[in-house]
């Protein structure tokens, strides 16, 4: 294996299969209706990855209502 081949191999990432679960590291609050707001430590099911730094996901809130929307990756 050449150093060029080794460098290419290290850049390859394993595929991510949807859906998958993440845990919020802090609370996320947004003024926009299409974003998913959540408390710290909330477990969220990611249903889609968006361009840039966003996921689309969902979770059941404490009253049993499903919450859905966009949220930034850096909060999980």
PDB file of N, CA and C in Angstrom:
ATOM      1  N   UNK A   1       0.850  -1.173   0.000  1.00  0.00           N
ATOM      2  CA  UNK A   1       0.000   0.000   0.000  1.00  0.00           C
ATOM      3  C   UNK A   1       0.891   1.230   0.000  1.00  0.00           C
ATOM      4  N   UNK A   2       0.621   2.142  -0.876  1.00  0.00           N
ATOM      5  CA  UNK A   2       1.400   3.374  -0.937  1.00  0.00           C
ATOM      6  C   UNK A   2       0.838   4.379   0.054  1.00  0.00           C
ATOM      7  N   UNK A   3       1.603   5.434   0.318  1.00  0.00           N
ATOM      8  CA  UNK A   3       1.114   6.469   1.235  1.00  0.00           C
ATOM      9  C   UNK A   3      -0.104   7.170   0.645  1.00  0.00           C
ATOM     10  N   UNK A   4      -0.156   7.243  -0.699  1.00  0.00           N
ATOM     11  CA  UNK A   4      -1.312   7.845  -1.361  1.00  0.00           C
ATOM     12  C   UNK A   4      -2.562   6.995  -1.128  1.00  0.00           C
ATOM     13  N   UNK A   5      -2.431   5.690  -1.260  1.00  0.00           N
ATOM     14  CA  UNK A   5      -3.559   4.784  -1.028  1.00  0.00           C
ATOM     15  C   UNK A   5      -3.998   4.836   0.425  1.00  0.00           C
ATOM     16  N   UNK A   6      -3.053   4.882   1.345  1.00  0.00           N
ATOM     17  CA  UNK A   6      -3.373   4.961   2.771  1.00  0.00           C
ATOM     18  C   UNK A   6      -4.131   6.243   3.083  1.00  0.00           C
ATOM     19  N   UNK A   7      -3.725   7.336   2.481  1.00  0.00           N
ATOM     20  CA  UNK A   7      -4.397   8.612   2.719  1.00  0.00           C
ATOM     21  C   UNK A   7      -5.830   8.574   2.210  1.00  0.00           C
ATOM     22  N   UNK A   8      -6.048   7.961   1.053  1.00  0.00           N
ATOM     23  CA  UNK A   8      -7.400   7.850   0.508  1.00  0.00           C
ATOM     24  C   UNK A   8      -8.268   6.968   1.397  1.00  0.00           C
ATOM     25  N   UNK A   9      -7.704   5.873   1.889  1.00  0.00           N
ATOM     26  CA  UNK A   9      -8.454   4.964   2.745  1.00  0.00           C
ATOM     27  C   UNK A   9      -8.888   5.609   4.038  1.00  0.00           C
ATOM     28  N   UNK A  10      -8.088   6.511   4.588  1.00  0.00           N
ATOM     29  CA  UNK A  10      -8.446   7.140   5.860  1.00  0.00           C
ATOM     30  C   UNK A  10      -9.542   8.184   5.676  1.00  0.00           C
ATOM     31  N   UNK A  11      -9.758   8.656   4.448  1.00  0.00           N
ATOM     32  CA  UNK A  11     -10.783   9.660   4.195  1.00  0.00           C
ATOM     33  C   UNK A  11     -12.162   9.042   3.998  1.00  0.00           C
ATOM     34  N   UNK A  12     -12.228   7.737   3.793  1.00  0.00           N
ATOM     35  CA  UNK A  12     -13.500   7.056   3.560  1.00  0.00           C
ATOM     36  C   UNK A  12     -14.202   6.845   4.898  1.00  0.00           C
ATOM     37  N   UNK A  13     -15.458   7.239   4.973  1.00  0.00           N
ATOM     38  CA  UNK A  13     -16.241   7.078   6.201  1.00  0.00           C
ATOM     39  C   UNK A  13     -17.274   5.975   6.007  1.00  0.00           C
ATOM     40  N   UNK A  14     -17.572   5.308   7.094  1.00  0.00           N
ATOM     41  CA  UNK A  14     -18.599   4.266   7.053  1.00  0.00           C
ATOM     42  C   UNK A  14     -19.956   4.913   6.781  1.00  0.00           C
ATOM     43  N   UNK A  15     -20.827   4.256   6.027  1.00  0.00           N
ATOM     44  CA  UNK A  15     -22.150   4.831   5.758  1.00  0.00           C
ATOM     45  C   UNK A  15     -22.989   4.897   7.038  1.00  0.00           C
ATOM     46  N   UNK A  16     -23.844   5.900   7.112  1.00  0.00           N
ATOM     47  CA  UNK A  16     -24.754   6.053   8.241  1.00  0.00           C
ATOM     48  C   UNK A  16     -26.130   5.602   7.769  1.00  0.00           C
ATOM     49  N   UNK A  17     -26.730   4.700   8.520  1.00  0.00           N
ATOM     50  CA  UNK A  17     -28.038   4.166   8.135  1.00  0.00           C
ATOM     51  C   UNK A  17     -29.137   4.852   8.941  1.00  0.00           C
ATOM     52  N   UNK A  18     -30.158   5.281   8.245  1.00  0.00           N
ATOM     53  CA  UNK A  18     -31.291   5.962   8.873  1.00  0.00           C
ATOM     54  C   UNK A  18     -32.415   4.978   9.113  1.00  0.00           C
ATOM     55  N   UNK A  19     -33.210   5.167  10.133  1.00  0.00           N
ATOM     56  CA  UNK A  19     -33.063   6.171  11.179  1.00  0.00           C
ATOM     57  C   UNK A  19     -32.035   5.736  12.217  1.00  0.00           C
ATOM     58  N   UNK A  20     -31.553   6.710  12.997  1.00  0.00           N
ATOM     59  CA  UNK A  20     -30.686   6.421  14.128  1.00  0.00           C
ATOM     60  C   UNK A  20     -31.005   7.402  15.248  1.00  0.00           C
ATOM     61  N   UNK A  21     -30.593   7.079  16.453  1.00  0.00           N
ATOM     62  CA  UNK A  21     -30.926   7.904  17.618  1.00  0.00           C
ATOM     63  C   UNK A  21     -29.716   8.702  18.078  1.00  0.00           C
ATOM     64  N   UNK A  22     -29.996   9.919  18.569  1.00  0.00           N
ATOM     65  CA  UNK A  22     -28.975  10.792  19.142  1.00  0.00           C
ATOM     66  C   UNK A  22     -29.501  11.336  20.465  1.00  0.00           C
ATOM     67  N   UNK A  23     -28.602  11.857  21.276  1.00  0.00           N
ATOM     68  CA  UNK A  23     -28.977  12.441  22.566  1.00  0.00           C
ATOM     69  C   UNK A  23     -28.547  13.903  22.596  1.00  0.00           C
ATOM     70  N   UNK A  24     -29.466  14.777  22.982  1.00  0.00           N
ATOM     71  CA  UNK A  24     -29.179  16.210  23.040  1.00  0.00           C
ATOM     72  C   UNK A  24     -28.175  16.505  24.154  1.00  0.00           C
ATOM     73  N   UNK A  25     -27.142  17.268  23.817  1.00  0.00           N
ATOM     74  CA  UNK A  25     -26.152  17.658  24.818  1.00  0.00           C
ATOM     75  C   UNK A  25     -26.559  18.934  25.545  1.00  0.00           C
ATOM     76  N   UNK A  26     -27.482  19.675  24.944  1.00  0.00           N
ATOM     77  CA  UNK A  26     -28.021  20.875  25.585  1.00  0.00           C
ATOM     78  C   UNK A  26     -29.378  21.201  24.962  1.00  0.00           C
ATOM     79  N   UNK A  27     -30.103  22.081  25.609  1.00  0.00           N
ATOM     80  CA  UNK A  27     -31.430  22.489  25.141  1.00  0.00           C
ATOM     81  C   UNK A  27     -31.301  23.266  23.835  1.00  0.00           C
ATOM     82  N   UNK A  28     -32.276  23.082  22.932  1.00  0.00           N
ATOM     83  CA  UNK A  28     -32.322  23.851  21.690  1.00  0.00           C
ATOM     84  C   UNK A  28     -33.671  24.539  21.593  1.00  0.00           C
ATOM     85  N   UNK A  29     -33.638  25.864  21.478  1.00  0.00           N
ATOM     86  CA  UNK A  29     -34.846  26.678  21.332  1.00  0.00           C
ATOM     87  C   UNK A  29     -34.671  27.538  20.086  1.00  0.00           C
ATOM     88  N   UNK A  30     -35.722  27.620  19.280  1.00  0.00           N
ATOM     89  CA  UNK A  30     -35.678  28.387  18.041  1.00  0.00           C
ATOM     90  C   UNK A  30     -37.005  29.111  17.839  1.00  0.00           C
ATOM     91  N   UNK A  31     -36.980  30.287  17.215  1.00  0.00           N
ATOM     92  CA  UNK A  31     -38.227  31.014  16.938  1.00  0.00           C
ATOM     93  C   UNK A  31     -38.950  30.517  15.685  1.00  0.00           C
ATOM     94  N   UNK A  32     -38.355  29.571  14.953  1.00  0.00           N
ATOM     95  CA  UNK A  32     -38.931  29.120  13.691  1.00  0.00           C
ATOM     96  C   UNK A  32     -39.824  27.895  13.882  1.00  0.00           C
ATOM     97  N   UNK A  33     -40.955  27.850  13.181  1.00  0.00           N
ATOM     98  CA  UNK A  33     -41.940  26.778  13.319  1.00  0.00           C
ATOM     99  C   UNK A  33     -41.469  25.424  12.797  1.00  0.00           C
ATOM    100  N   UNK A  34     -40.564  25.413  11.814  1.00  0.00           N
ATOM    101  CA  UNK A  34     -40.154  24.139  11.226  1.00  0.00           C
ATOM    102  C   UNK A  34     -38.943  23.506  11.918  1.00  0.00           C
ATOM    103  N   UNK A  35     -38.468  24.115  13.005  1.00  0.00           N
ATOM    104  CA  UNK A  35     -37.350  23.530  13.736  1.00  0.00           C
ATOM    105  C   UNK A  35     -37.859  22.696  14.903  1.00  0.00           C
ATOM    106  N   UNK A  36     -37.048  21.744  15.302  1.00  0.00           N
ATOM    107  CA  UNK A  36     -37.381  20.852  16.404  1.00  0.00           C
ATOM    108  C   UNK A  36     -36.716  21.382  17.668  1.00  0.00           C
ATOM    109  N   UNK A  37     -37.535  21.837  18.611  1.00  0.00           N
ATOM    110  CA  UNK A  37     -37.009  22.287  19.887  1.00  0.00           C
ATOM    111  C   UNK A  37     -37.010  21.113  20.849  1.00  0.00           C
ATOM    112  N   UNK A  38     -36.018  21.066  21.749  1.00  0.00           N
ATOM    113  CA  UNK A  38     -35.928  19.939  22.671  1.00  0.00           C
ATOM    114  C   UNK A  38     -35.135  20.310  23.910  1.00  0.00           C
ATOM    115  N   UNK A  39     -35.387  19.582  25.005  1.00  0.00           N
ATOM    116  CA  UNK A  39     -34.628  19.812  26.237  1.00  0.00           C
ATOM    117  C   UNK A  39     -33.288  19.075  26.197  1.00  0.00           C
ATOM    118  N   UNK A  40     -32.407  19.439  27.083  1.00  0.00           N
ATOM    119  CA  UNK A  40     -31.139  18.743  27.232  1.00  0.00           C
ATOM    120  C   UNK A  40     -31.389  17.272  27.553  1.00  0.00           C
ATOM    121  N   UNK A  41     -30.578  16.393  26.991  1.00  0.00           N
ATOM    122  CA  UNK A  41     -30.622  14.943  27.194  1.00  0.00           C
ATOM    123  C   UNK A  41     -31.800  14.236  26.520  1.00  0.00           C
ATOM    124  N   UNK A  42     -32.567  14.954  25.695  1.00  0.00           N
ATOM    125  CA  UNK A  42     -33.669  14.337  24.955  1.00  0.00           C
ATOM    126  C   UNK A  42     -33.102  13.352  23.930  1.00  0.00           C
ATOM    127  N   UNK A  43     -33.680  12.166  23.843  1.00  0.00           N
ATOM    128  CA  UNK A  43     -33.321  11.201  22.809  1.00  0.00           C
ATOM    129  C   UNK A  43     -34.178  11.506  21.585  1.00  0.00           C
ATOM    130  N   UNK A  44     -33.528  11.682  20.434  1.00  0.00           N
ATOM    131  CA  UNK A  44     -34.193  12.069  19.188  1.00  0.00           C
ATOM    132  C   UNK A  44     -33.878  11.029  18.118  1.00  0.00           C
ATOM    133  N   UNK A  45     -34.878  10.641  17.361  1.00  0.00           N
ATOM    134  CA  UNK A  45     -34.671   9.749  16.227  1.00  0.00           C
ATOM    135  C   UNK A  45     -34.414  10.602  14.993  1.00  0.00           C
ATOM    136  N   UNK A  46     -33.234  10.468  14.417  1.00  0.00           N
ATOM    137  CA  UNK A  46     -32.884  11.192  13.194  1.00  0.00           C
ATOM    138  C   UNK A  46     -33.465  10.411  12.024  1.00  0.00           C
ATOM    139  N   UNK A  47     -34.302  11.081  11.230  1.00  0.00           N
ATOM    140  CA  UNK A  47     -34.959  10.434  10.098  1.00  0.00           C
ATOM    141  C   UNK A  47     -34.364  10.847   8.755  1.00  0.00           C
ATOM    142  N   UNK A  48     -33.608  11.942   8.761  1.00  0.00           N
ATOM    143  CA  UNK A  48     -33.016  12.429   7.510  1.00  0.00           C
ATOM    144  C   UNK A  48     -31.841  13.346   7.835  1.00  0.00           C
ATOM    145  N   UNK A  49     -30.804  13.309   6.988  1.00  0.00           N
ATOM    146  CA  UNK A  49     -29.690  14.239   7.102  1.00  0.00           C
ATOM    147  C   UNK A  49     -29.845  15.296   6.029  1.00  0.00           C
ATOM    148  N   UNK A  50     -29.690  16.535   6.408  1.00  0.00           N
ATOM    149  CA  UNK A  50     -29.787  17.640   5.465  1.00  0.00           C
ATOM    150  C   UNK A  50     -28.385  18.155   5.145  1.00  0.00           C
ATOM    151  N   UNK A  51     -28.270  18.937   4.085  1.00  0.00           N
ATOM    152  CA  UNK A  51     -26.987  19.543   3.741  1.00  0.00           C
ATOM    153  C   UNK A  51     -26.539  20.452   4.875  1.00  0.00           C
ATOM    154  N   UNK A  52     -25.260  20.582   5.007  1.00  0.00           N
ATOM    155  CA  UNK A  52     -24.730  21.444   6.052  1.00  0.00           C
ATOM    156  C   UNK A  52     -24.778  20.761   7.399  1.00  0.00           C
ATOM    157  N   UNK A  53     -25.158  21.486   8.391  1.00  0.00           N
ATOM    158  CA  UNK A  53     -25.091  21.007   9.769  1.00  0.00           C
ATOM    159  C   UNK A  53     -26.458  20.731  10.378  1.00  0.00           C
ATOM    160  N   UNK A  54     -27.369  20.164   9.607  1.00  0.00           N
ATOM    161  CA  UNK A  54     -28.737  19.953  10.078  1.00  0.00           C
ATOM    162  C   UNK A  54     -29.200  18.504   9.921  1.00  0.00           C
ATOM    163  N   UNK A  55     -30.035  18.094  10.857  1.00  0.00           N
ATOM    164  CA  UNK A  55     -30.749  16.823  10.797  1.00  0.00           C
ATOM    165  C   UNK A  55     -32.247  17.132  10.766  1.00  0.00           C
ATOM    166  N   UNK A  56     -33.039  16.154  10.348  1.00  0.00           N
ATOM    167  CA  UNK A  56     -34.481  16.175  10.554  1.00  0.00           C
ATOM    168  C   UNK A  56     -34.760  15.003  11.488  1.00  0.00           C
ATOM    169  N   UNK A  57     -35.543  15.267  12.527  1.00  0.00           N
ATOM    170  CA  UNK A  57     -35.794  14.205  13.489  1.00  0.00           C
ATOM    171  C   UNK A  57     -37.112  14.358  14.199  1.00  0.00           C
ATOM    172  N   UNK A  58     -37.345  13.423  15.138  1.00  0.00           N
ATOM    173  CA  UNK A  58     -38.606  13.411  15.877  1.00  0.00           C
ATOM    174  C   UNK A  58     -38.414  12.738  17.234  1.00  0.00           C
ATOM    175  N   UNK A  59     -39.318  13.075  18.144  1.00  0.00           N
ATOM    176  CA  UNK A  59     -39.375  12.417  19.452  1.00  0.00           C
ATOM    177  C   UNK A  59     -40.762  12.634  20.041  1.00  0.00           C
ATOM    178  N   UNK A  60     -41.112  11.825  21.026  1.00  0.00           N
ATOM    179  CA  UNK A  60     -42.380  11.992  21.741  1.00  0.00           C
ATOM    180  C   UNK A  60     -42.120  12.864  22.965  1.00  0.00           C
ATOM    181  N   UNK A  61     -42.871  13.956  23.105  1.00  0.00           N
ATOM    182  CA  UNK A  61     -42.665  14.811  24.267  1.00  0.00           C
ATOM    183  C   UNK A  61     -43.329  14.193  25.507  1.00  0.00           C
ATOM    184  N   UNK A  62     -43.214  14.862  26.648  1.00  0.00           N
ATOM    185  CA  UNK A  62     -43.709  14.308  27.913  1.00  0.00           C
ATOM    186  C   UNK A  62     -45.227  14.143  27.944  1.00  0.00           C
ATOM    187  N   UNK A  63     -45.940  14.840  27.061  1.00  0.00           N
ATOM    188  CA  UNK A  63     -47.401  14.685  27.007  1.00  0.00           C
ATOM    189  C   UNK A  63     -47.826  13.662  25.952  1.00  0.00           C
ATOM    190  N   UNK A  64     -46.851  12.993  25.303  1.00  0.00           N
ATOM    191  CA  UNK A  64     -47.170  11.960  24.319  1.00  0.00           C
ATOM    192  C   UNK A  64     -47.388  12.459  22.911  1.00  0.00           C
ATOM    193  N   UNK A  65     -47.048  13.714  22.647  1.00  0.00           N
ATOM    194  CA  UNK A  65     -47.215  14.301  21.317  1.00  0.00           C
ATOM    195  C   UNK A  65     -45.897  14.192  20.551  1.00  0.00           C
ATOM    196  N   UNK A  66     -45.985  13.688  19.311  1.00  0.00           N
ATOM    197  CA  UNK A  66     -44.778  13.565  18.495  1.00  0.00           C
ATOM    198  C   UNK A  66     -44.343  14.946  18.019  1.00  0.00           C
ATOM    199  N   UNK A  67     -43.086  15.274  18.258  1.00  0.00           N
ATOM    200  CA  UNK A  67     -42.483  16.528  17.808  1.00  0.00           C
ATOM    201  C   UNK A  67     -41.552  16.203  16.643  1.00  0.00           C
ATOM    202  N   UNK A  68     -41.616  17.005  15.570  1.00  0.00           N
ATOM    203  CA  UNK A  68     -40.803  16.769  14.373  1.00  0.00           C
ATOM    204  C   UNK A  68     -40.226  18.083  13.877  1.00  0.00           C
ATOM    205  N   UNK A  69     -39.064  18.012  13.221  1.00  0.00           N
ATOM    206  CA  UNK A  69     -38.514  19.201  12.587  1.00  0.00           C
ATOM    207  C   UNK A  69     -37.017  19.138  12.372  1.00  0.00           C
ATOM    208  N   UNK A  70     -36.480  20.254  11.860  1.00  0.00           N
ATOM    209  CA  UNK A  70     -35.049  20.414  11.632  1.00  0.00           C
ATOM    210  C   UNK A  70     -34.371  20.775  12.947  1.00  0.00           C
ATOM    211  N   UNK A  71     -33.120  20.331  13.104  1.00  0.00           N
ATOM    212  CA  UNK A  71     -32.330  20.780  14.257  1.00  0.00           C
ATOM    213  C   UNK A  71     -30.850  20.689  13.923  1.00  0.00           C
ATOM    214  N   UNK A  72     -30.033  21.547  14.546  1.00  0.00           N
ATOM    215  CA  UNK A  72     -28.598  21.569  14.240  1.00  0.00           C
ATOM    216  C   UNK A  72     -27.862  20.374  14.861  1.00  0.00           C
ATOM    217  N   UNK A  73     -26.957  19.780  14.089  1.00  0.00           N
ATOM    218  CA  UNK A  73     -26.187  18.632  14.519  1.00  0.00           C
ATOM    219  C   UNK A  73     -25.366  18.920  15.774  1.00  0.00           C
ATOM    220  N   UNK A  74     -24.907  20.159  15.917  1.00  0.00           N
ATOM    221  CA  UNK A  74     -24.003  20.462  17.028  1.00  0.00           C
ATOM    222  C   UNK A  74     -24.668  20.377  18.410  1.00  0.00           C
ATOM    223  N   UNK A  75     -25.981  20.251  18.467  1.00  0.00           N
ATOM    224  CA  UNK A  75     -26.676  20.158  19.745  1.00  0.00           C
ATOM    225  C   UNK A  75     -26.821  18.708  20.239  1.00  0.00           C
ATOM    226  N   UNK A  76     -26.371  17.755  19.426  1.00  0.00           N
ATOM    227  CA  UNK A  76     -26.473  16.329  19.817  1.00  0.00           C
ATOM    228  C   UNK A  76     -25.113  15.659  19.732  1.00  0.00           C
TER     229      UNK A  76
END
